[in-house]
PDB file of C-alpha atoms in Angstrom:
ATOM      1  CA  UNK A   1     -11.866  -0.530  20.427  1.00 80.00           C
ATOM      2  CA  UNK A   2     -10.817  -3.577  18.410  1.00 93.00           C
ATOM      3  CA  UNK A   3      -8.824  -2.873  14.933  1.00 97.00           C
ATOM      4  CA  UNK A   4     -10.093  -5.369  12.353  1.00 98.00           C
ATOM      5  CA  UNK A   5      -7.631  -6.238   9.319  1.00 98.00           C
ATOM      6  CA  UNK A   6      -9.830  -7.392   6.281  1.00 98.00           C
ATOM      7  CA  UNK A   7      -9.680  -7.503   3.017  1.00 98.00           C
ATOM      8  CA  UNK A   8     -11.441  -4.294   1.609  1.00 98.00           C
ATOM      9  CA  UNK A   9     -14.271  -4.563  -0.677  1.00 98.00           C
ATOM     10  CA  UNK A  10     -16.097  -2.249  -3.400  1.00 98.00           C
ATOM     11  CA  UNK A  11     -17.902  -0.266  -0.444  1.00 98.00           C
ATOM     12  CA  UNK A  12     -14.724   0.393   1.017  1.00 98.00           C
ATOM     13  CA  UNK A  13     -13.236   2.684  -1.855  1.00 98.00           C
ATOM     14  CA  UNK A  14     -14.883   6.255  -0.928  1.00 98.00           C
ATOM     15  CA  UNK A  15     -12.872   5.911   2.892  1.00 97.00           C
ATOM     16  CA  UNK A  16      -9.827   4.371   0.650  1.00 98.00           C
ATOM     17  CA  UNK A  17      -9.602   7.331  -1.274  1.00 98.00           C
ATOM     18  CA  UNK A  18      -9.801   9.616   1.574  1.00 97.00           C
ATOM     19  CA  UNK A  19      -6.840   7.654   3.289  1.00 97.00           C
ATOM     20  CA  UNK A  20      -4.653   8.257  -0.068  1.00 97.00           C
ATOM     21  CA  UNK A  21      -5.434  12.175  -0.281  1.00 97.00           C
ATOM     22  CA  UNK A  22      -4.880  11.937   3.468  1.00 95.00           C
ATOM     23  CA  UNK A  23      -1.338  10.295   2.400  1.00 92.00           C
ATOM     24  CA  UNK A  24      -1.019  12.889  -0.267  1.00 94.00           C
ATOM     25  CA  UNK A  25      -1.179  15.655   1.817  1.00 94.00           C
ATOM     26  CA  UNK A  26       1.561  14.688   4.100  1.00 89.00           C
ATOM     27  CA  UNK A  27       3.344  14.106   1.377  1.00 87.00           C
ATOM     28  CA  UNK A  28       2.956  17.518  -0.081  1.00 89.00           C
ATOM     29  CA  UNK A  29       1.544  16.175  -3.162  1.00 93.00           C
ATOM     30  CA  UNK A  30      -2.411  16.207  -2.738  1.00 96.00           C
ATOM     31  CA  UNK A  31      -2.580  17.994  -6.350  1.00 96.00           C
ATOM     32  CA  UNK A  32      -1.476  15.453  -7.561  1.00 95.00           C
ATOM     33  CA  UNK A  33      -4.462  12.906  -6.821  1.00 97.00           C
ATOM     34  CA  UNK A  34      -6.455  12.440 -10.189  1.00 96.00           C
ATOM     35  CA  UNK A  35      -8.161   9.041  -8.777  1.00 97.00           C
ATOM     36  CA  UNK A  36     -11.999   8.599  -8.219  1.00 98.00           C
ATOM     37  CA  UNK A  37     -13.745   6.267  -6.667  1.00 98.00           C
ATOM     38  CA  UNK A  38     -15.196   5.067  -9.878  1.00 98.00           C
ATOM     39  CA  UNK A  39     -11.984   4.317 -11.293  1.00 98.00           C
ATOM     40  CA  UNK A  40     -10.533   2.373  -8.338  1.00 98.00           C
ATOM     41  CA  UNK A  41     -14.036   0.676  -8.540  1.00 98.00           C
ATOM     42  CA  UNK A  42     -13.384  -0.375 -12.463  1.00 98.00           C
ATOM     43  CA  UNK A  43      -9.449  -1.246 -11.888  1.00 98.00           C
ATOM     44  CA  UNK A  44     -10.054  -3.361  -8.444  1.00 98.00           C
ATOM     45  CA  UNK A  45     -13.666  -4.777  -9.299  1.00 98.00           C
ATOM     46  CA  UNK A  46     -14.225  -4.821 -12.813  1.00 97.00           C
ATOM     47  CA  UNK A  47     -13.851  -7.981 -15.246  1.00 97.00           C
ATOM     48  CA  UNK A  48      -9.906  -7.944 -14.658  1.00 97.00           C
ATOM     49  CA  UNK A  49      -8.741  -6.460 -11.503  1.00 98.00           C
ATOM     50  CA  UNK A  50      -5.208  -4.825 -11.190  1.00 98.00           C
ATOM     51  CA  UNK A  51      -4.999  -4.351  -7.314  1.00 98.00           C
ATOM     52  CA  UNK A  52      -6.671  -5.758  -3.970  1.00 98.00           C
ATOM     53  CA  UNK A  53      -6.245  -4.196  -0.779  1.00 98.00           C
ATOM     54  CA  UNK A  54      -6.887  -4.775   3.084  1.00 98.00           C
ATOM     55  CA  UNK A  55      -8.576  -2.153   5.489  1.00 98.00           C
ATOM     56  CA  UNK A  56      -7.688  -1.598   9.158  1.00 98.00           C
ATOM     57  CA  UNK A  57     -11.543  -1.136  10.562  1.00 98.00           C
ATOM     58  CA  UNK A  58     -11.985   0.589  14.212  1.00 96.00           C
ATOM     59  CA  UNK A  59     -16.038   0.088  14.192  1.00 94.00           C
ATOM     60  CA  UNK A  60     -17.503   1.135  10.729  1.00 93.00           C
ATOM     61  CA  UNK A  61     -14.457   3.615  10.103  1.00 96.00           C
ATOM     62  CA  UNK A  62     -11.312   2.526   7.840  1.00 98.00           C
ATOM     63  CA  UNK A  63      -8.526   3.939   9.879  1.00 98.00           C
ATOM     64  CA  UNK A  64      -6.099   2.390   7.782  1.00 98.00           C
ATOM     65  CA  UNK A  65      -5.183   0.264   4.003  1.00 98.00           C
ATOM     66  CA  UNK A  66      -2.582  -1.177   2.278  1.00 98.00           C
ATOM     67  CA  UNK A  67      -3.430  -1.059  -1.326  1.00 98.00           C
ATOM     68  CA  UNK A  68      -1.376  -4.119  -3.332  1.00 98.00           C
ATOM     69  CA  UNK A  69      -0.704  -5.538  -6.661  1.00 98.00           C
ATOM     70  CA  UNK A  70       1.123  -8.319  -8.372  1.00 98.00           C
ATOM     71  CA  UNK A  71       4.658  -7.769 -10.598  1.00 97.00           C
ATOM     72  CA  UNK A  72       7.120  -9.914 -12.302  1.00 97.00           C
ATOM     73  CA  UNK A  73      10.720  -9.785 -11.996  1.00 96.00           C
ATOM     74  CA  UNK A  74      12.695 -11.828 -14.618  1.00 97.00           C
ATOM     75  CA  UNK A  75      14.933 -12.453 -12.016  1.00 96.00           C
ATOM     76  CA  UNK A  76      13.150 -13.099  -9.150  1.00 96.00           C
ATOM     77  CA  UNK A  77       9.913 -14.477 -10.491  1.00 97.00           C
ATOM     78  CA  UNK A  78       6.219 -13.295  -9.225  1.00 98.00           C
ATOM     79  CA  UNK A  79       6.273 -10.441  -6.562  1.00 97.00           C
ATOM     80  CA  UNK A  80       3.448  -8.604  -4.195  1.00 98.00           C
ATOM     81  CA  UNK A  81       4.011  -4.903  -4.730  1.00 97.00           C
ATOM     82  CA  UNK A  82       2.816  -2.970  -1.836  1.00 97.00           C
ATOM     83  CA  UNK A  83       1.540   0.284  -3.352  1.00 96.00           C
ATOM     84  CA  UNK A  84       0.307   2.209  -0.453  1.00 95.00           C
ATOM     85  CA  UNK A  85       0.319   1.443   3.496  1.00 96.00           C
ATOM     86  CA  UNK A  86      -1.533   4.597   4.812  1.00 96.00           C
ATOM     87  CA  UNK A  87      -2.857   4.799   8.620  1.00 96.00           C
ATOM     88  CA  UNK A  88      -4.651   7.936   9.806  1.00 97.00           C
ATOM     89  CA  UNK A  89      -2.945  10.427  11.656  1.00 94.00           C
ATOM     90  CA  UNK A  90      -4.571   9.952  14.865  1.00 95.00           C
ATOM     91  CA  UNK A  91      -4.071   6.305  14.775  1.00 96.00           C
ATOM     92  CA  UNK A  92      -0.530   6.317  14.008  1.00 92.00           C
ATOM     93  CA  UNK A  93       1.912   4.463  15.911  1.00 91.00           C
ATOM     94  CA  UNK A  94      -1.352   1.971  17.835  1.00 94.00           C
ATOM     95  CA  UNK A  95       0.496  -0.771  15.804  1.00 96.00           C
ATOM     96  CA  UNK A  96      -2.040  -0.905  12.794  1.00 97.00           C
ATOM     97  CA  UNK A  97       0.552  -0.174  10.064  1.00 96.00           C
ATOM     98  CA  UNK A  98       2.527  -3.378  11.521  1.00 97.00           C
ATOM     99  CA  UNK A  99      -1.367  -5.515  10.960  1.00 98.00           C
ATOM    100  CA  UNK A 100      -1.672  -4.275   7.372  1.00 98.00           C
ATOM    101  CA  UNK A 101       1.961  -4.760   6.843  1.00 97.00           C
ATOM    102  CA  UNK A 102       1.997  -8.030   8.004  1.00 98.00           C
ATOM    103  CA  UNK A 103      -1.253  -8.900   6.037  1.00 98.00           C
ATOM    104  CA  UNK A 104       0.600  -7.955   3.225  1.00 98.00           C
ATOM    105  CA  UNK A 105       3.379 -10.216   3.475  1.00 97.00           C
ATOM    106  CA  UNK A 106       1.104 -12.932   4.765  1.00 98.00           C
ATOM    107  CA  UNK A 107      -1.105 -12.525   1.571  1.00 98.00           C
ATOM    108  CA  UNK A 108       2.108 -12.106  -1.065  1.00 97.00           C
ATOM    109  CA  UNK A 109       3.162 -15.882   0.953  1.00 98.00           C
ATOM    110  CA  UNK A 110       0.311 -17.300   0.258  1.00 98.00           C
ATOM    111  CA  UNK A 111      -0.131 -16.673  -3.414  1.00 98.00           C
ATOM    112  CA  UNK A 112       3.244 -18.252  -4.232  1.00 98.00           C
ATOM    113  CA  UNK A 113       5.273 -14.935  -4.284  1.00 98.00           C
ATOM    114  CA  UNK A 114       8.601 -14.447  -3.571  1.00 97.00           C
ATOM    115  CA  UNK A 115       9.036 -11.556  -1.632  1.00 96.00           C
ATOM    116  CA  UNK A 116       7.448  -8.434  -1.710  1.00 97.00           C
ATOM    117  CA  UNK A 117       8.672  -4.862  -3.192  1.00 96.00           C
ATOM    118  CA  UNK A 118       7.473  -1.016  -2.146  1.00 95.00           C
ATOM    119  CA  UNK A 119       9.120   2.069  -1.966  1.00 94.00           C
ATOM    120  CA  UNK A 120       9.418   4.595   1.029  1.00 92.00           C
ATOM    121  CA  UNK A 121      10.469   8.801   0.268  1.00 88.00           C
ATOM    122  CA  UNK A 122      13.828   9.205   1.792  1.00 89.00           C
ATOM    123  CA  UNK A 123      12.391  11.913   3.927  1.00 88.00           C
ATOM    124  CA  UNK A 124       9.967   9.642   5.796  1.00 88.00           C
ATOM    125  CA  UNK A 125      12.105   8.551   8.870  1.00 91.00           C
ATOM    126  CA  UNK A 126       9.422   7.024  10.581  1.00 90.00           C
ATOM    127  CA  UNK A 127       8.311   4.770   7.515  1.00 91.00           C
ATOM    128  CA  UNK A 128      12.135   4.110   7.251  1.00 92.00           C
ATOM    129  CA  UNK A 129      13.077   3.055  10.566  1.00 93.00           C
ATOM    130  CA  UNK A 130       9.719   1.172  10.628  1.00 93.00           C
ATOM    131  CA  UNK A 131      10.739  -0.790   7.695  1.00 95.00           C
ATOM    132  CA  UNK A 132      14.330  -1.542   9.304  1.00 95.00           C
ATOM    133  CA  UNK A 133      12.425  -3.571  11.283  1.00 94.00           C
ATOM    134  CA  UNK A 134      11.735  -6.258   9.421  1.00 95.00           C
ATOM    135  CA  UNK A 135      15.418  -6.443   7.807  1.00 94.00           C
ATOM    136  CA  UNK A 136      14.543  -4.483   5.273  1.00 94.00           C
ATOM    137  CA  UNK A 137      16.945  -3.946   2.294  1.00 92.00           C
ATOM    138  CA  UNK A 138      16.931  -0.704   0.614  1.00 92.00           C
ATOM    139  CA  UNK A 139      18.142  -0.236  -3.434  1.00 90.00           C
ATOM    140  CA  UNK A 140      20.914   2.264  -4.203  1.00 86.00           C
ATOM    141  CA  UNK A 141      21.614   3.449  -7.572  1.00 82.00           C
ATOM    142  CA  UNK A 142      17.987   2.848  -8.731  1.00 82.00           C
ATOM    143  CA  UNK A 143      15.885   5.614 -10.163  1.00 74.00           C
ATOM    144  CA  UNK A 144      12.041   5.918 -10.229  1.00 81.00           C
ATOM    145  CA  UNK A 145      11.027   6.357 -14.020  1.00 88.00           C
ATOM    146  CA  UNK A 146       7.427   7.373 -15.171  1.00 83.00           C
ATOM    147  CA  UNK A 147       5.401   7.474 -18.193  1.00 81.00           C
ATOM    148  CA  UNK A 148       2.251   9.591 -18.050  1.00 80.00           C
ATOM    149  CA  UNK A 149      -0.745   9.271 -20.826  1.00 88.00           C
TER     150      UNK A 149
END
C-alpha cells in the first residue's frame, strides 16, 4: 500500500499522540508523557500555533509524524526544529522516516530557514547512523538544560 506524506491536521492528533507514547516507550520514558490531545489541539490549532507537523498515512492509519517548530539562533538566524520523527514499529526501516525527514527539510527550505536542528539519544544507533546519512554534524560539549512549570 501507498505511504502518503501530508501535512497533519487537527483530526490527526489522537493517532499523533499514540505515535509519541509509542516513541516514549522505546525510549523508556512513557511516564513521562503529560500531553493530551486537547493541548496539542490548543498549541498547533489555536489563535497562535507553536508547532505543525506532517503524517506518514498507509490508508486511514498514521504510521508515522514528524512534529516541527520554528527557533532563532542569533547566530545563525531562523531555524526548523525537528521535535519528533516517530515511525511505528512495524513500519520501520520501509523508508518512511527518510519521507518525513525529507519533508522536513523540504518545508524548513521553503520558509526561508537556514538549516534545521534536532537531537537524537546517544543510545539510538539506528537514528544515529540514519542521520549520518545526510552529513549530519553532531554537537560536543553541549548540554540539554530544562525548566519545568
Amino acid at each position: 500500500m501507498e505511504i502518503k506524506i501530508r501535512e497533519g491536521q487537527i483530526e490527526d492528533l489522537a493517532q499523533a499522540l499514540e505515535l509519541v507514547k509509542e516513541l516514549a516507550e522505546y525510549e523508556k520514558a512513557l511516564d513521562q508523557v503529560d500531553n493530551s490531545i486537547e493541548q496539542m489541539a490548543a498549541d498547533g490549532f489555536g489563535e497562535h500555533p507553536v508547532f505543525g507537523f506532517f503524517v506518514a498515512e498507509k490508508g486511514a492509519t498514521i504510521v508515522g509524524i514528524a512534529l516541527y517548530y520554528y527557533r532563532y539562533s542569533t547566530w545563525k538566524g531562523k531555524r526548523i526544529y525537528l521535535e519528533d520523527i516517530v515511525v511505528t514499529q512495524s513500519e520501520r526501516g520501509s523508508g518512511i522516516g527518510k519521507q518525513l525527514f525529507d519533508a522536513t527539510i523540504q518545508k524548513g527550505k521553503d520558509t526561508n530557514c537556514t538549516g534545521m536542528m534536532w537531537q537524537v539519544l546517544d543510545w539510538n544507533e539506528p537514528a544515529i547512523n540514519f542521520y549520518k546519512k545526510y552529513g549530519t554534524r553532531f554537537d560536543n560539549g553541549w548540554l540539554n538544560c530544562h525548566l519545568d512549570f
